[in-house]
Amino acid sequence: KSGVWRTCQVSCLLFRTISSGHFQVLILDQFTTRLLSSCCKLSDLMSERITIVEDLFKSREPIPEMKAIYFMTPTAKCVDAFIADFKNKPKYKAAYVYFTDYCPDSLFSKMKTSSCSKYIRVCKEINISFLPQEAQVFTFDNPGAFRSVYSPDSKDRIKTLESLADQIVTLCATLDEFPGVRYKKDSPVQHAKDLAELVDQKLAKYYEMDDTTKKKEKTPAQLLILDRAFDPMSPILHELTYQAMAYDLLPIKNDTYRYKAKDGSAKEALLNDSDELWVRLRHMHIAEVTEKMPKLVKEISASKKEPDSKVTIGTLAQIMKKMPSFRKQVAQDLAVGSDVEGLKVKDPMRTLLPVLIHDHSTYDKIRAVLLYIFSLNGTTEENLNKLIQHVKIEGESEYILNWKDLGVPIISSKTTRRERSQTYDLSRWTPIIKDVMEDAVDNKLDWPHVSGAPTAWNGSRAVSARQKHKASAQDDYRSGSRLIIFILGGVCYSEVRSAYEVTQAIKSCEVIIGESPKRVLLHHYDVPEADVGKTPPGTKPGFICEMYYFTQTRFKFHVDHGPHTILFRLNLCIK
């Protein structure tokens, strides 16, 4: 986040182009509004002499005596809106135009030949086409990427991969990194390999064309690119940490929790890195939060009138009690392959059977069946057909079968995992990405580099930080290396938590993790139980790991409802 703000402030001189002593108007589109909101406060803009912030697409009163800064994405819609501001009577004295990414020649020519050209004082591309969600989390705000990449009928896969590669380059440029690019070999699908090759080519080209005259050498950083198929288990399992449960169970929108105070007045709390209590609690297990919350609230209340975070443990606890019992036990047994006593699950079907024969919802049964299949790394076709019959989705088997399009084996290997001690019976699963992070830092990761390894890796041996993780200070300075991870298809909360834990454990390496879809943070869909499993007339059942009815011609992939972990809403269009 601080890197993005510094790029806007210093590298691009975004707010210092107009002579001092003059106040300025800042015009933003939807993306740049979210971008600046994620990395700076209104007071930061005020210190740059920005007194008015306007929406590019809303009606605005002319202020002809003031100069305006246009910070926008290079799209036809934005350029047309900009041109319209100077078409007849100009709204502002002059325009300073900054694009988040490369502006196509056609759009540049359109501005050049229009009446707005004589008012343009600066026109520059600053290469920030990603959103910093947290100190170590980023997203590319591209919800359509999942469908475009993974659909077997996709007609724009290459174009989408090219776009994602360009966005990854802007991320690396903002971090001032020229990393070695690696991908998971032997993957059932090759999308991560294709994207890694594109990124490597574009990074080399970018640093050859950089403003500096000297060609930049590779920095001691690694960029790992993975397909979502590398770990289908983590998005399915319930994550019982404070952050995941809060977003899953409470009506939080745009990181804002609205609630009523004791006096009945409406209040709201912003849950982000600026909330000290939220940062300290978000990755703790809910049981640990319950124990520590009273003490932490008192500590923070001593320095503030009231704590910023208003997500109450009582609210979460009441909702959690309504969870079906199998969610708390069977899911972990299937995922880990052993019970709470550490005994190996010899017959996974026997573990699954109680879920299938009891009166659980279709939604819950599909989740359990998927966990069973993932735990075995695929099953026989005969067994799969029986499972589909038990769940009673014979006409909608795509809910399970379409996982193969992500490269997840459905029809019949087992991966070797690190040994880890566990504290909580209901949180025994460790995301596979944590093994990957630790292996990368240990130089034990057997993944190929696209071209040339980076300079000496400056990471010490990683240790498991699962049990005693303490959140580090926001934007903590790291003098060591960076490990950048991009998951093509989305990131879940347990994987985000792993990035913070490994960073805290290693100290000399900062792990940054990101995804392609927009991070919707558990967009809640209130689907009546009677409608679960139904599809509107004229639509086809589709790829799903949680049951919803569909709003598009083929289907939507939603990986959550209720207490779950996913950060994203995936839209997939597969026949």
Coordinates of C-alpha atoms in Angstrom, one line a residue:
K1 CA 0.0 0.0 0.0
S2 CA 2.7 2.4 0.9
G3 CA 4.5 1.6 -2.3
V4 CA 1.5 2.5 -4.4
W5 CA 1.1 5.8 -2.5
R6 CA 4.8 6.6 -3.0
T7 CA 4.5 5.9 -6.7
C8 CA 1.6 8.4 -7.0
Q9 CA 3.4 11.0 -4.8
V10 CA 7.0 10.8 -5.9
S11 CA 7.8 8.6 -9.0
C12 CA 4.9 10.0 -11.0
L13 CA 4.7 13.4 -9.3
L14 CA 0.9 13.0 -9.5
F15 CA 0.0 15.6 -7.0
R16 CA 3.0 17.9 -7.4
T17 CA 2.7 18.9 -11.0
I18 CA 0.9 22.2 -10.3
S19 CA 2.9 25.1 -8.8
S20 CA 2.7 25.3 -5.0
G21 CA 0.1 27.6 -3.5
H22 CA -2.7 26.5 -5.8
F23 CA -5.5 24.2 -4.8
Q24 CA -6.5 21.4 -7.1
V25 CA -9.4 19.2 -8.2
L26 CA -8.9 15.4 -8.4
I27 CA -11.1 13.5 -10.8
L28 CA -11.3 9.7 -10.4
D29 CA -13.1 6.8 -12.0
Q30 CA -14.3 3.7 -10.1
F31 CA -11.0 1.9 -10.2
T32 CA -8.8 4.8 -9.2
T33 CA -11.2 5.7 -6.4
R34 CA -10.7 2.2 -4.9
L35 CA -7.0 2.4 -5.6
L36 CA -6.4 5.6 -3.7
S37 CA -8.9 4.7 -0.9
S38 CA -6.9 1.5 -0.3
C39 CA -3.5 3.3 0.2
C40 CA -4.2 6.9 1.5
K41 CA -6.5 9.0 3.6
L42 CA -8.3 12.2 2.8
S43 CA -5.8 14.0 5.0
D44 CA -3.0 12.7 2.7
L45 CA -4.7 14.2 -0.3
M46 CA -5.3 17.5 1.6
S47 CA -1.6 17.7 2.3
E48 CA -1.0 17.5 -1.5
R49 CA -3.4 20.5 -1.8
I50 CA -6.2 18.4 -3.2
T51 CA -9.4 20.2 -1.9
I52 CA -12.0 18.6 -4.1
V53 CA -12.4 14.9 -5.2
E54 CA -14.9 14.3 -7.9
D55 CA -16.4 11.3 -9.8
L56 CA -15.5 11.3 -13.5
F57 CA -18.9 10.0 -14.5
K58 CA -21.1 12.2 -12.4
S59 CA -22.4 15.6 -13.2
R60 CA -20.1 18.3 -11.9
E61 CA -20.2 22.1 -11.6
P62 CA -17.6 23.8 -13.7
I63 CA -14.7 25.4 -11.7
P64 CA -12.9 27.3 -14.5
E65 CA -10.4 29.0 -12.2
M66 CA -9.0 25.7 -10.9
K67 CA -6.7 23.1 -12.6
A68 CA -7.8 19.5 -12.5
I69 CA -5.9 16.2 -12.2
Y70 CA -7.5 13.3 -14.0
F71 CA -6.4 9.9 -12.6
M72 CA -8.2 7.2 -14.6
T73 CA -7.9 3.9 -16.4
P74 CA -7.2 4.0 -20.2
T75 CA -10.6 3.0 -21.4
A76 CA -12.8 4.5 -24.1
K77 CA -15.5 5.3 -21.4
C78 CA -13.0 7.3 -19.3
V79 CA -11.5 9.1 -22.3
D80 CA -14.9 10.0 -23.6
A81 CA -15.9 11.4 -20.2
F82 CA -12.7 13.4 -20.1
I83 CA -13.2 14.9 -23.6
A84 CA -16.8 15.8 -22.7
D85 CA -15.5 18.0 -19.8
F86 CA -13.8 20.3 -22.4
K87 CA -16.1 19.9 -25.4
N88 CA -18.1 23.2 -25.2
K89 CA -17.5 25.3 -22.1
P90 CA -14.4 23.8 -20.3
K91 CA -15.0 22.8 -16.7
Y92 CA -11.4 23.5 -15.6
K93 CA -8.5 25.8 -16.4
A94 CA -6.2 23.0 -17.3
A95 CA -6.0 19.2 -17.2
Y96 CA -3.2 16.9 -15.9
V97 CA -4.0 13.4 -17.2
Y98 CA -2.6 10.3 -15.6
F99 CA -3.5 6.8 -16.8
T100 CA -3.1 3.7 -14.6
D101 CA -1.7 1.7 -17.5
Y102 CA -0.7 1.8 -21.1
C103 CA -3.1 4.0 -23.1
P104 CA -3.8 2.6 -26.6
D105 CA -2.8 4.7 -29.5
S106 CA -6.4 5.0 -30.7
L107 CA -7.5 6.7 -27.4
F108 CA -4.4 8.9 -27.4
S109 CA -5.2 10.1 -30.9
K110 CA -8.8 10.7 -30.0
M111 CA -7.7 13.1 -27.2
K112 CA -5.1 14.7 -29.5
T113 CA -7.6 15.6 -32.2
S114 CA -10.4 16.8 -29.8
S115 CA -10.9 20.2 -28.3
C116 CA -9.5 19.0 -25.0
S117 CA -6.0 18.8 -26.3
K118 CA -5.2 22.5 -25.8
Y119 CA -6.0 22.2 -22.1
I120 CA -3.8 19.1 -21.4
R121 CA -0.6 20.1 -19.6
V122 CA 0.6 16.6 -18.7
C123 CA -0.4 13.2 -20.1
K124 CA 1.4 10.2 -18.5
E125 CA 1.1 6.5 -17.8
I126 CA 2.1 5.5 -14.3
N127 CA 1.6 1.7 -14.4
I128 CA -0.5 0.8 -11.4
S129 CA -3.2 -1.6 -12.5
F130 CA -3.7 -3.5 -9.3
L131 CA -5.4 -2.9 -6.0
P132 CA -3.5 -3.3 -2.7
Q133 CA -6.1 -4.9 -0.4
E134 CA -3.9 -5.3 2.6
A135 CA -0.2 -4.8 3.5
Q136 CA 0.6 -8.1 1.9
V137 CA -2.4 -8.8 -0.4
F138 CA -3.2 -7.6 -3.8
T139 CA -5.9 -8.2 -6.5
F140 CA -6.3 -7.3 -10.1
D141 CA -10.1 -6.6 -10.0
N142 CA -10.8 -8.9 -13.0
P143 CA -13.7 -11.2 -12.1
G144 CA -14.1 -12.3 -15.7
A145 CA -10.6 -13.7 -15.8
F146 CA -11.6 -17.0 -14.2
R147 CA -14.2 -17.7 -16.8
S148 CA -11.9 -16.6 -19.7
V149 CA -9.0 -18.7 -18.5
Y150 CA -10.6 -21.9 -17.3
S151 CA -13.7 -22.3 -19.6
P152 CA -13.0 -25.0 -22.3
D153 CA -15.0 -22.9 -24.7
S154 CA -13.1 -19.7 -23.9
K155 CA -12.3 -17.5 -27.0
D156 CA -10.2 -14.9 -25.2
R157 CA -7.9 -17.0 -22.9
I158 CA -4.7 -15.6 -24.5
K159 CA -6.0 -12.1 -24.4
T160 CA -6.8 -12.5 -20.7
L161 CA -3.5 -14.0 -19.9
E162 CA -1.8 -11.1 -21.7
S163 CA -3.8 -8.6 -19.6
L164 CA -3.0 -10.4 -16.3
A165 CA 0.7 -10.5 -17.3
D166 CA 0.7 -6.7 -17.9
Q167 CA -0.9 -6.2 -14.4
I168 CA 1.7 -8.4 -12.7
V169 CA 4.4 -6.3 -14.4
T170 CA 2.9 -3.2 -12.9
L171 CA 2.9 -4.8 -9.4
C172 CA 6.6 -5.8 -9.7
A173 CA 7.5 -2.3 -11.0
T174 CA 5.7 -0.7 -8.0
L175 CA 7.6 -3.0 -5.7
D176 CA 10.8 -2.2 -7.7
E177 CA 11.4 -5.9 -8.2
F178 CA 12.7 -7.9 -11.2
P179 CA 12.0 -11.4 -9.8
G180 CA 12.8 -14.8 -11.1
V181 CA 9.5 -16.2 -12.4
R182 CA 8.6 -19.8 -11.5
Y183 CA 5.5 -22.1 -12.1
K184 CA 4.3 -25.4 -10.8
K185 CA 5.4 -28.1 -13.2
D186 CA 3.4 -31.3 -14.0
S187 CA 0.1 -29.4 -13.6
P188 CA -2.9 -30.9 -15.3
V189 CA -3.5 -27.5 -17.0
Q190 CA -0.9 -25.3 -18.5
H191 CA -2.4 -21.9 -17.8
A192 CA 0.1 -21.0 -15.0
K193 CA 3.0 -22.0 -17.2
D194 CA 1.7 -19.9 -20.1
L195 CA 1.2 -16.9 -17.8
A196 CA 4.6 -17.3 -16.3
E197 CA 6.3 -17.2 -19.7
L198 CA 4.3 -14.1 -20.7
V199 CA 5.2 -12.3 -17.4
D200 CA 8.9 -13.1 -17.8
Q201 CA 8.9 -11.7 -21.3
K202 CA 7.1 -8.6 -20.4
L203 CA 9.2 -8.0 -17.3
A204 CA 12.4 -8.2 -19.4
K205 CA 10.9 -5.8 -21.9
Y206 CA 9.7 -3.4 -19.2
Y207 CA 13.1 -3.0 -17.6
E208 CA 14.8 -2.6 -20.9
M209 CA 12.5 0.3 -21.6
D210 CA 12.6 1.8 -18.1
D211 CA 13.3 5.5 -17.7
T212 CA 16.7 4.7 -16.3
T213 CA 19.5 4.3 -18.8
K214 CA 21.0 1.3 -17.1
K215 CA 19.3 -2.1 -17.6
K216 CA 17.9 -3.5 -14.4
E217 CA 19.3 -6.9 -13.2
K218 CA 17.2 -9.5 -11.5
T219 CA 16.5 -8.7 -7.9
P220 CA 16.6 -11.3 -5.1
A221 CA 12.9 -12.0 -5.3
Q222 CA 10.8 -14.9 -6.6
L223 CA 7.4 -14.8 -8.3
L224 CA 5.5 -18.0 -8.1
I225 CA 2.5 -18.5 -10.4
L226 CA 0.0 -21.3 -9.7
D227 CA -3.3 -22.6 -11.1
R228 CA -6.1 -22.9 -8.6
A229 CA -6.0 -26.7 -9.0
F230 CA -2.9 -27.0 -6.8
D231 CA -5.1 -27.0 -3.7
P232 CA -8.9 -27.4 -4.2
M233 CA -9.3 -28.3 -0.5
S234 CA -8.6 -25.0 1.1
P235 CA -11.4 -23.0 -0.6
I236 CA -13.9 -25.8 0.4
L237 CA -13.0 -26.0 4.1
H238 CA -14.3 -23.7 6.8
E239 CA -11.8 -21.2 8.1
L240 CA -12.4 -20.5 11.8
T241 CA -10.2 -17.4 12.2
Y242 CA -11.6 -14.0 13.2
Q243 CA -11.3 -12.4 9.8
A244 CA -12.8 -15.2 7.8
M245 CA -15.7 -15.7 10.2
A246 CA -16.5 -12.0 10.4
Y247 CA -16.8 -11.6 6.6
D248 CA -18.6 -14.9 6.2
L249 CA -21.2 -14.4 8.9
L250 CA -21.8 -10.7 9.2
P251 CA -23.1 -8.1 6.7
I252 CA -19.7 -6.5 5.9
K253 CA -19.6 -4.6 2.6
N254 CA -16.5 -2.8 1.2
D255 CA -14.7 -3.6 4.4
T256 CA -17.3 -1.7 6.4
Y257 CA -19.3 -3.1 9.2
R258 CA -22.5 -1.2 10.0
Y259 CA -24.1 -1.7 13.4
K260 CA -26.2 0.0 16.0
A261 CA -24.7 1.3 19.2
K262 CA -26.3 0.8 22.6
D263 CA -28.2 4.0 22.3
G264 CA -29.7 2.9 19.0
S265 CA -27.6 5.2 16.8
A266 CA -26.2 3.8 13.6
K267 CA -22.4 3.5 13.4
E268 CA -19.9 1.9 11.2
A269 CA -16.4 0.5 11.5
L270 CA -13.8 0.2 8.7
L271 CA -12.0 -3.2 8.9
N272 CA -8.6 -2.6 7.4
D273 CA -5.0 -2.2 8.2
S274 CA -5.6 1.2 10.0
D275 CA -7.7 -0.6 12.7
E276 CA -5.1 -1.7 15.3
L277 CA -7.5 -4.2 17.0
W278 CA -8.6 -5.7 13.7
V279 CA -5.0 -6.3 12.6
R280 CA -4.1 -7.9 15.9
L281 CA -7.1 -10.3 15.8
R282 CA -7.8 -11.1 12.2
H283 CA -5.6 -14.2 11.8
M284 CA -6.3 -15.7 15.3
H285 CA -8.5 -18.7 15.7
I286 CA -11.9 -17.8 17.0
A287 CA -11.2 -19.7 20.3
E288 CA -8.1 -17.6 20.9
V289 CA -9.9 -14.4 20.1
T290 CA -12.6 -15.2 22.6
E291 CA -10.0 -15.6 25.2
K292 CA -7.9 -12.5 24.4
M293 CA -10.6 -10.0 23.2
P294 CA -11.5 -8.5 26.6
K295 CA -7.9 -7.8 27.4
L296 CA -7.1 -6.3 24.0
V297 CA -10.2 -4.1 24.1
K298 CA -9.1 -2.7 27.4
E299 CA -5.5 -2.0 26.1
I300 CA -6.8 -0.1 23.1
S301 CA -9.5 1.7 25.0
A302 CA -6.8 3.0 27.3
S303 CA -5.3 5.0 24.3
K304 CA -8.6 5.6 22.4
K305 CA -12.1 6.5 23.4
E306 CA -13.4 3.3 21.9
P307 CA -12.0 0.5 19.8
D308 CA -12.5 0.7 16.1
S309 CA -13.5 -2.9 15.6
K310 CA -17.1 -3.6 16.6
V311 CA -17.4 -7.2 15.3
T312 CA -18.5 -8.9 18.5
I313 CA -17.6 -12.5 19.5
G314 CA -21.1 -13.0 20.8
T315 CA -22.6 -12.4 17.4
L316 CA -20.2 -14.8 15.7
A317 CA -20.7 -17.4 18.4
Q318 CA -24.4 -17.4 18.1
I319 CA -24.3 -17.9 14.3
M320 CA -21.5 -20.6 14.7
K321 CA -23.8 -22.7 16.9
K322 CA -26.2 -23.0 14.0
M323 CA -23.6 -24.8 11.8
P324 CA -24.2 -28.4 11.1
S325 CA -22.0 -30.6 13.2
F326 CA -20.3 -32.3 10.3
R327 CA -18.9 -29.0 9.2
K328 CA -16.9 -28.8 12.3
Q329 CA -15.5 -32.4 12.3
V330 CA -16.0 -34.5 9.1
A331 CA -14.6 -31.8 6.8
Q332 CA -11.3 -31.7 8.8
D333 CA -11.1 -35.5 9.0
L334 CA -11.4 -35.9 5.3
A335 CA -9.0 -33.0 4.5
V336 CA -6.3 -34.0 6.9
G337 CA -6.7 -37.8 6.5
S338 CA -6.8 -38.4 10.3
D339 CA -9.2 -37.8 13.2
V340 CA -8.7 -35.5 16.2
E341 CA -6.7 -38.3 17.9
G342 CA -4.3 -38.5 15.1
L343 CA -5.5 -41.9 13.9
K344 CA -5.5 -42.3 10.1
V345 CA -8.9 -42.3 8.4
K346 CA -8.7 -45.8 6.9
D347 CA -12.1 -45.7 5.2
P348 CA -13.0 -42.1 4.0
M349 CA -16.3 -43.4 2.7
R350 CA -17.3 -44.5 6.2
T351 CA -16.5 -40.9 7.4
L352 CA -18.6 -39.5 4.6
L353 CA -21.6 -41.8 4.8
P354 CA -23.3 -40.2 7.9
V355 CA -23.4 -36.9 6.0
L356 CA -25.1 -38.5 3.0
I357 CA -27.8 -40.4 4.9
H358 CA -28.7 -37.7 7.4
D359 CA -31.0 -34.8 6.7
H360 CA -28.4 -32.3 5.7
S361 CA -29.0 -29.8 2.8
T362 CA -27.9 -30.6 -0.7
Y363 CA -25.5 -27.8 -0.4
D364 CA -23.8 -29.4 2.6
K365 CA -23.7 -32.9 1.0
I366 CA -22.0 -31.5 -2.2
R367 CA -19.3 -29.9 0.0
A368 CA -18.7 -33.2 1.8
V369 CA -18.6 -35.2 -1.5
L370 CA -16.0 -32.8 -2.9
L371 CA -13.9 -33.0 0.2
Y372 CA -14.0 -36.8 -0.1
I373 CA -13.0 -36.8 -3.7
F374 CA -10.2 -34.3 -3.2
S375 CA -8.9 -36.3 -0.2
L376 CA -8.5 -39.3 -2.4
N377 CA -7.1 -37.3 -5.4
G378 CA -10.0 -38.6 -7.5
T379 CA -12.3 -41.6 -7.3
T380 CA -13.6 -44.3 -9.7
E381 CA -16.4 -43.5 -12.2
E382 CA -18.6 -46.1 -10.6
N383 CA -18.1 -44.7 -7.1
L384 CA -18.7 -41.1 -8.4
N385 CA -22.0 -42.1 -10.0
K386 CA -23.2 -43.6 -6.7
L387 CA -22.2 -40.4 -4.8
I388 CA -24.1 -38.3 -7.3
Q389 CA -27.2 -40.5 -6.9
H390 CA -26.9 -40.2 -3.1
V391 CA -26.9 -36.4 -3.3
K392 CA -29.7 -36.5 -5.9
I393 CA -28.1 -34.3 -8.4
E394 CA -28.1 -36.7 -11.4
G395 CA -29.2 -34.0 -13.8
E396 CA -26.8 -31.5 -12.4
S397 CA -23.6 -33.5 -12.0
E398 CA -21.6 -30.6 -13.4
Y399 CA -21.5 -29.3 -9.9
I400 CA -18.8 -31.9 -9.3
L401 CA -17.6 -32.9 -12.8
N402 CA -16.6 -29.4 -13.9
W403 CA -13.8 -29.3 -11.3
K404 CA -11.8 -31.1 -14.0
D405 CA -11.6 -28.0 -16.0
L406 CA -9.5 -26.5 -13.3
G407 CA -7.1 -29.4 -13.5
V408 CA -8.5 -31.1 -10.3
P409 CA -8.6 -34.9 -10.7
I410 CA -12.2 -36.2 -10.2
I411 CA -11.9 -39.6 -11.8
S412 CA -8.9 -41.6 -10.5
S413 CA -0.7 -39.6 -6.4
K414 CA -1.2 -38.5 -3.0
T415 CA 0.9 -35.5 -2.3
T416 CA 3.4 -35.6 0.6
R417 CA 2.8 -32.9 3.2
R418 CA 4.9 -31.5 6.0
E419 CA 4.3 -32.8 9.5
R420 CA 2.7 -30.1 11.7
S421 CA 1.5 -29.9 15.2
Q422 CA -2.0 -28.7 15.7
T423 CA -3.8 -26.8 18.4
Y424 CA -7.4 -26.9 17.5
D425 CA -9.3 -30.0 16.5
L426 CA -11.5 -28.1 14.0
S427 CA -8.6 -26.3 12.3
R428 CA -6.1 -29.1 11.6
W429 CA -5.8 -28.4 7.9
T430 CA -2.9 -26.3 6.7
P431 CA -3.2 -24.8 3.2
I432 CA -0.8 -26.4 0.7
I433 CA 0.4 -22.9 -0.3
K434 CA 2.1 -22.7 3.1
D435 CA 4.2 -25.7 2.2
V436 CA 5.1 -24.0 -1.1
M437 CA 6.1 -20.8 0.7
E438 CA 8.3 -22.5 3.1
D439 CA 9.9 -24.7 0.5
A440 CA 10.6 -21.7 -1.7
V441 CA 12.4 -19.9 1.1
D442 CA 14.3 -23.1 2.0
N443 CA 15.4 -23.5 -1.6
K444 CA 13.7 -26.8 -1.7
L445 CA 11.0 -25.9 -4.2
D446 CA 11.5 -28.1 -7.4
W447 CA 9.7 -25.7 -9.8
P448 CA 11.4 -24.5 -13.0
H449 CA 12.4 -20.9 -13.6
V450 CA 11.1 -19.5 -16.9
S451 CA 14.5 -17.8 -17.5
G452 CA 17.3 -17.5 -15.1
A453 CA 17.1 -17.6 -11.3
P454 CA 17.4 -14.4 -9.3
T455 CA 20.5 -13.5 -7.3
A456 CA 21.2 -15.2 -4.0
W457 CA 18.0 -15.9 -2.1
N458 CA 18.1 -14.0 1.2
G459 CA 15.6 -16.1 3.2
S460 CA 16.4 -18.1 6.3
R461 CA 14.8 -21.5 7.0
A462 CA 11.1 -21.2 7.4
V463 CA 9.4 -22.6 10.4
S464 CA 5.7 -23.2 11.1
A465 CA 4.2 -20.1 12.6
R466 CA 0.7 -21.5 12.7
Q467 CA 0.3 -21.7 16.4
K468 CA 1.9 -18.5 17.7
H469 CA 1.5 -16.0 15.0
K470 CA 1.6 -12.3 16.0
A471 CA 0.6 -9.7 13.5
S472 CA 3.6 -7.5 12.6
A473 CA 3.2 -3.8 12.3
Q474 CA 1.6 -2.5 9.2
D475 CA 4.0 -1.9 6.3
D476 CA 6.9 -3.3 8.4
Y477 CA 10.2 -2.7 6.6
R478 CA 11.8 -5.8 5.3
S479 CA 15.5 -5.7 4.4
G480 CA 15.5 -9.2 2.9
S481 CA 13.9 -10.8 -0.1
R482 CA 10.4 -10.9 -1.4
L483 CA 8.3 -13.9 -2.3
I484 CA 5.4 -12.9 -4.6
I485 CA 2.7 -15.4 -5.2
F486 CA -0.1 -15.2 -7.8
I487 CA -2.9 -17.7 -7.8
L488 CA -4.7 -17.8 -11.1
G489 CA -8.3 -18.3 -9.9
G490 CA -8.5 -16.7 -6.5
V491 CA -7.1 -16.8 -3.0
C492 CA -8.9 -17.9 0.2
Y493 CA -8.5 -16.4 3.7
S494 CA -6.5 -19.3 5.0
E495 CA -3.9 -18.7 2.2
V496 CA -3.7 -15.0 3.0
R497 CA -3.2 -15.9 6.7
S498 CA -0.3 -18.2 5.6
A499 CA 1.5 -15.4 3.9
Y500 CA 1.5 -13.3 7.1
E501 CA 2.5 -16.3 9.2
V502 CA 5.5 -17.3 7.0
T503 CA 6.6 -13.6 6.8
Q504 CA 6.5 -13.3 10.6
A505 CA 8.3 -16.6 11.1
I506 CA 11.1 -15.9 8.6
K507 CA 11.6 -12.2 9.3
S508 CA 14.1 -11.9 6.4
C509 CA 11.5 -12.5 3.7
E510 CA 8.2 -10.8 2.9
V511 CA 5.5 -12.9 1.3
I512 CA 3.0 -11.1 -0.9
I513 CA 0.0 -13.0 -2.2
G514 CA -2.6 -12.0 -4.8
E515 CA -5.3 -13.1 -7.2
S516 CA -7.0 -12.3 -10.5
P517 CA -10.7 -11.8 -9.5
K518 CA -11.9 -8.8 -7.6
R519 CA -11.8 -9.5 -3.9
V520 CA -15.4 -9.4 -2.9
L521 CA -14.7 -10.7 0.6
L522 CA -17.5 -13.1 0.8
H523 CA -20.3 -11.5 -1.1
H524 CA -23.4 -12.7 0.7
Y525 CA -26.2 -14.2 -1.3
D526 CA -29.3 -15.0 0.7
V527 CA -30.5 -18.1 -1.1
P528 CA -33.6 -19.7 0.5
E529 CA -33.1 -23.3 1.3
A530 CA -36.1 -24.2 -0.9
D531 CA -34.2 -22.7 -3.9
V532 CA -30.9 -24.5 -3.2
G533 CA -30.0 -26.6 -6.2
K534 CA -32.5 -25.0 -8.6
T535 CA -31.6 -23.2 -11.8
P536 CA -33.8 -20.6 -13.5
P537 CA -35.6 -21.7 -16.7
G538 CA -33.4 -21.9 -19.8
T539 CA -30.1 -22.1 -17.9
K540 CA -27.7 -25.0 -17.5
P541 CA -26.3 -26.3 -14.3
G542 CA -22.7 -25.5 -13.8
F543 CA -19.4 -25.5 -12.0
I544 CA -20.1 -25.0 -8.4
C545 CA -18.8 -26.1 -5.0
E546 CA -21.5 -24.4 -3.0
M547 CA -25.2 -24.6 -4.2
Y548 CA -26.8 -21.5 -5.6
Y549 CA -29.2 -20.8 -8.3
F550 CA -27.8 -19.0 -11.3
T551 CA -28.2 -15.6 -12.9
Q552 CA -26.2 -16.1 -16.1
T553 CA -26.9 -18.1 -19.2
R554 CA -24.8 -21.0 -18.1
F555 CA -23.8 -20.7 -14.5
K556 CA -21.9 -18.9 -11.8
F557 CA -19.3 -20.5 -9.6
H558 CA -19.7 -19.2 -6.0
V559 CA -17.3 -20.7 -3.5
D560 CA -19.1 -19.7 -0.4
H561 CA -22.2 -19.2 1.7
G562 CA -22.2 -19.1 5.4
P563 CA -19.1 -19.6 7.5
H564 CA -16.4 -20.1 4.9
T565 CA -13.1 -18.8 3.7
I566 CA -13.1 -17.6 0.2
L567 CA -12.0 -14.1 -0.8
F568 CA -13.6 -14.2 -4.2
R569 CA -16.7 -14.7 -6.2
L570 CA -15.8 -16.8 -9.3
N571 CA -17.8 -16.5 -12.4
L572 CA -17.2 -19.5 -14.8
C573 CA -19.0 -20.2 -18.0
I574 CA -18.7 -23.8 -19.0
K575 CA -21.2 -26.0 -20.9

